mmCIF file of C-alpha atoms in Angstrom:
data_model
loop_
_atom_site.group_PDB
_atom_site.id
_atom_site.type_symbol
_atom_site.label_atom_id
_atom_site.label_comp_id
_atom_site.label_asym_id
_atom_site.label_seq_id
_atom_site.Cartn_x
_atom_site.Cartn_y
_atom_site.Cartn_z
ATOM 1 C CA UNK A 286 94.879 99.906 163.933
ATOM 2 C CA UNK A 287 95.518 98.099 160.806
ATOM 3 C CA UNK A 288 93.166 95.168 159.437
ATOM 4 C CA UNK A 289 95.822 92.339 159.934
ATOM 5 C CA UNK A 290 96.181 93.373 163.724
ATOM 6 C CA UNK A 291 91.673 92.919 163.903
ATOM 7 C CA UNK A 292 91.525 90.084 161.781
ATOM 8 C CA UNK A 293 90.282 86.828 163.516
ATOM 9 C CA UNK A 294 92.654 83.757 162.647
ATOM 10 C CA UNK A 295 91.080 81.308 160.654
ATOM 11 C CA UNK A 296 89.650 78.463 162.706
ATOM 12 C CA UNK A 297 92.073 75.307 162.594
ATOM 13 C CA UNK A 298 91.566 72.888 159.575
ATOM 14 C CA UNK A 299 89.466 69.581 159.813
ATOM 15 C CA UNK A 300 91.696 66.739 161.501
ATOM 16 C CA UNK A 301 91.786 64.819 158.588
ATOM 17 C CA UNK A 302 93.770 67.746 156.776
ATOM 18 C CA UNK A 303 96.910 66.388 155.916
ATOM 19 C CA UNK A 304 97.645 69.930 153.248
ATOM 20 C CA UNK A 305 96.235 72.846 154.200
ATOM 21 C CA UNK A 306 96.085 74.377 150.981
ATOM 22 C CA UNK A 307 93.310 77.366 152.480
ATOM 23 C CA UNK A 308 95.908 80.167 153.561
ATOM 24 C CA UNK A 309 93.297 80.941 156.464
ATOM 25 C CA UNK A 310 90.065 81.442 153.960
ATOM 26 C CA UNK A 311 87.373 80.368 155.546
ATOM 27 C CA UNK A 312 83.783 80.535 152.875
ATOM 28 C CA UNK A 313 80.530 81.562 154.692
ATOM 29 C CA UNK A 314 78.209 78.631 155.299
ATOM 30 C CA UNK A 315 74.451 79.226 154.862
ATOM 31 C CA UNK A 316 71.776 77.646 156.940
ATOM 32 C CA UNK A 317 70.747 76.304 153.456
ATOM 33 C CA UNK A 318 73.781 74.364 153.155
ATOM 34 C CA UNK A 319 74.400 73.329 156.391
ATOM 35 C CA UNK A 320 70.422 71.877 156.170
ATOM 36 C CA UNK A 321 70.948 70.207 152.548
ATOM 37 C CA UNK A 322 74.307 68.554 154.442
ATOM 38 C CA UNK A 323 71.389 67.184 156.722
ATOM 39 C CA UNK A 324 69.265 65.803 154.018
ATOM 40 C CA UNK A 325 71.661 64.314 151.460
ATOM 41 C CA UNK A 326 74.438 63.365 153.950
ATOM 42 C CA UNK A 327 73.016 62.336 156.755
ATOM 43 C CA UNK A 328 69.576 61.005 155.421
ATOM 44 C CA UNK A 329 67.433 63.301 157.367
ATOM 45 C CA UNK A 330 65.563 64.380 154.454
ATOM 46 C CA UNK A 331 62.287 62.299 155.529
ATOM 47 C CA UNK A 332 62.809 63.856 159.318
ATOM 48 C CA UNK A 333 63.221 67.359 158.172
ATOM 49 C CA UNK A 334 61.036 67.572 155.167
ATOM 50 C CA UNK A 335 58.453 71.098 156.102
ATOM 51 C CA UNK A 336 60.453 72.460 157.937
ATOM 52 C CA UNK A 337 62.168 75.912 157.073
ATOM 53 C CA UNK A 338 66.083 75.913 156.917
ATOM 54 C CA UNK A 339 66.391 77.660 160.148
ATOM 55 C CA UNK A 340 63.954 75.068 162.092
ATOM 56 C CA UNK A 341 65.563 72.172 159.991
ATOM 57 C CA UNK A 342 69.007 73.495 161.773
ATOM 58 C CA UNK A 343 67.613 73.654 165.104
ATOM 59 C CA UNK A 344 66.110 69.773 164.340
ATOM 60 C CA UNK A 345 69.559 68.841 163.623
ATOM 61 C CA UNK A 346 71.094 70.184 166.674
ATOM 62 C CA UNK A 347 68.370 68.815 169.150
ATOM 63 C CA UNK A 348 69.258 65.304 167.633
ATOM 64 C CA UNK A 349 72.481 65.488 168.117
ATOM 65 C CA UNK A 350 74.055 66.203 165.111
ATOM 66 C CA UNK A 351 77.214 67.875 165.365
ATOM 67 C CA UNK A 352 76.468 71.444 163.255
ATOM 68 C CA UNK A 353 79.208 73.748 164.769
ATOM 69 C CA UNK A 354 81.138 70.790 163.411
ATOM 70 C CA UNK A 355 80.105 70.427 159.666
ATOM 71 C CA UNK A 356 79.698 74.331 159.027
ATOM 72 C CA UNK A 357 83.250 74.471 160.120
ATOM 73 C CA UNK A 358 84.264 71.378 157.578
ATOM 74 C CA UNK A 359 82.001 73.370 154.845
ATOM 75 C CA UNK A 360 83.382 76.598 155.519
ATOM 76 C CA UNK A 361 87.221 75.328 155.421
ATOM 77 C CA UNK A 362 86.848 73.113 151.707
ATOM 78 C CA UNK A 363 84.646 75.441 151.064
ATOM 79 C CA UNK A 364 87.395 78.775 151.923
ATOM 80 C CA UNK A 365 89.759 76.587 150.006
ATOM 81 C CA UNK A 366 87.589 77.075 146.872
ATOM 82 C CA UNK A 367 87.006 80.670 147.448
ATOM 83 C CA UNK A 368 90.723 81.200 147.581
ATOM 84 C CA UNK A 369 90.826 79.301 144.036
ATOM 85 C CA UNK A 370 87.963 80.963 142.320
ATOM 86 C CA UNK A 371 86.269 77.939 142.388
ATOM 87 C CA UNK A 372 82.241 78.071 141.907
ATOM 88 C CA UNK A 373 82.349 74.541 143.573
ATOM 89 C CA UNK A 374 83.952 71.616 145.435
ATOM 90 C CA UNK A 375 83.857 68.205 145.710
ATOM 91 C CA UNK A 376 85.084 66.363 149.129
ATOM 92 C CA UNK A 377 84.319 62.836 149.888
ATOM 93 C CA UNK A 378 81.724 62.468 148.294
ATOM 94 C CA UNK A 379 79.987 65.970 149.388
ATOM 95 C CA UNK A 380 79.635 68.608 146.569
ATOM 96 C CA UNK A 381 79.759 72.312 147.985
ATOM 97 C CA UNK A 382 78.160 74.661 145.371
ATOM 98 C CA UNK A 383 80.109 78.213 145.642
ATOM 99 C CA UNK A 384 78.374 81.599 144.763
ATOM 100 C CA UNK A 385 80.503 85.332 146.073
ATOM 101 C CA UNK A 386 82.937 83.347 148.429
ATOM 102 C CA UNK A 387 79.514 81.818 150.208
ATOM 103 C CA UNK A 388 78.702 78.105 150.263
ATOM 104 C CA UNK A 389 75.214 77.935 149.471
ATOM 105 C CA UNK A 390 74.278 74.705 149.444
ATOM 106 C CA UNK A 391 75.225 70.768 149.506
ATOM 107 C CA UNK A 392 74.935 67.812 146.994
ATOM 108 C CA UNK A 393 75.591 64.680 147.349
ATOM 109 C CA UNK A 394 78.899 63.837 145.089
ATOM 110 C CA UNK A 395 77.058 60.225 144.547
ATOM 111 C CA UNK A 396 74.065 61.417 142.563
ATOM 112 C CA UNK A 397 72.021 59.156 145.509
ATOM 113 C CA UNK A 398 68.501 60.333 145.442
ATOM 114 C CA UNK A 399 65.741 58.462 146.742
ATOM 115 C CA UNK A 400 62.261 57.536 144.794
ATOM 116 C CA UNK A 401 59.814 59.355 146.715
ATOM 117 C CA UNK A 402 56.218 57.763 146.122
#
């Protein structure tokens, strides 16, 4: 059987896609990223802070946070990277850093870091 007949289609872009300029690439999204999309997106730096990536993940799912839904918005402007060669992205306000088609982690476009005392 050929590898175009196994392939799994690309999951659907974000809803606020109005171009999908991906071509079905999809990046891999590490539990590092989708954590550091926690802390410098959503603010739950204080409420994670300890914790290793993969508890920090399960933290964000018990408080609701919606993580099957921001891997999949990492891994689709983060697939349309990959398909350019890019090494990074930025995306309203999120940067995605790129390394071998992989997002590996998340900053915050804004430069917005808190003073910690």
């Amino acid at each position: 059987m050929s590898a175009a007949l196994t392939a799994r289609p690309a999951s659907p872009p974000p809803a606020d896609v109005v171009h999908d300029h991906s071509a079905g690439v999809r990046a891999h999204v590490t539990l590092h990223a989708v954590r550091r999309y926690g802390d410098r997106i959503l603010g739950l730096e204080d409420t994670l802070e300890g914790l290793e990536d993969l508890e920090a993940v399960d933290a964000m799912v018990a408080l609701g946070v919606d993580v099957p839904g921001i891997r999949a918005w990492l891994a689709f402007f983060g697939g349309v990277g990959k398909r350019h060669g890019a090494i990074g992205v930025c995306r309203d306000g999120v940067g995605l850093v790129l390394k071998g088609g992989r997002v590996v982690t998340v900053l915050s476009k804004r430069g917005e870091r808190r003073n910690r005392a």
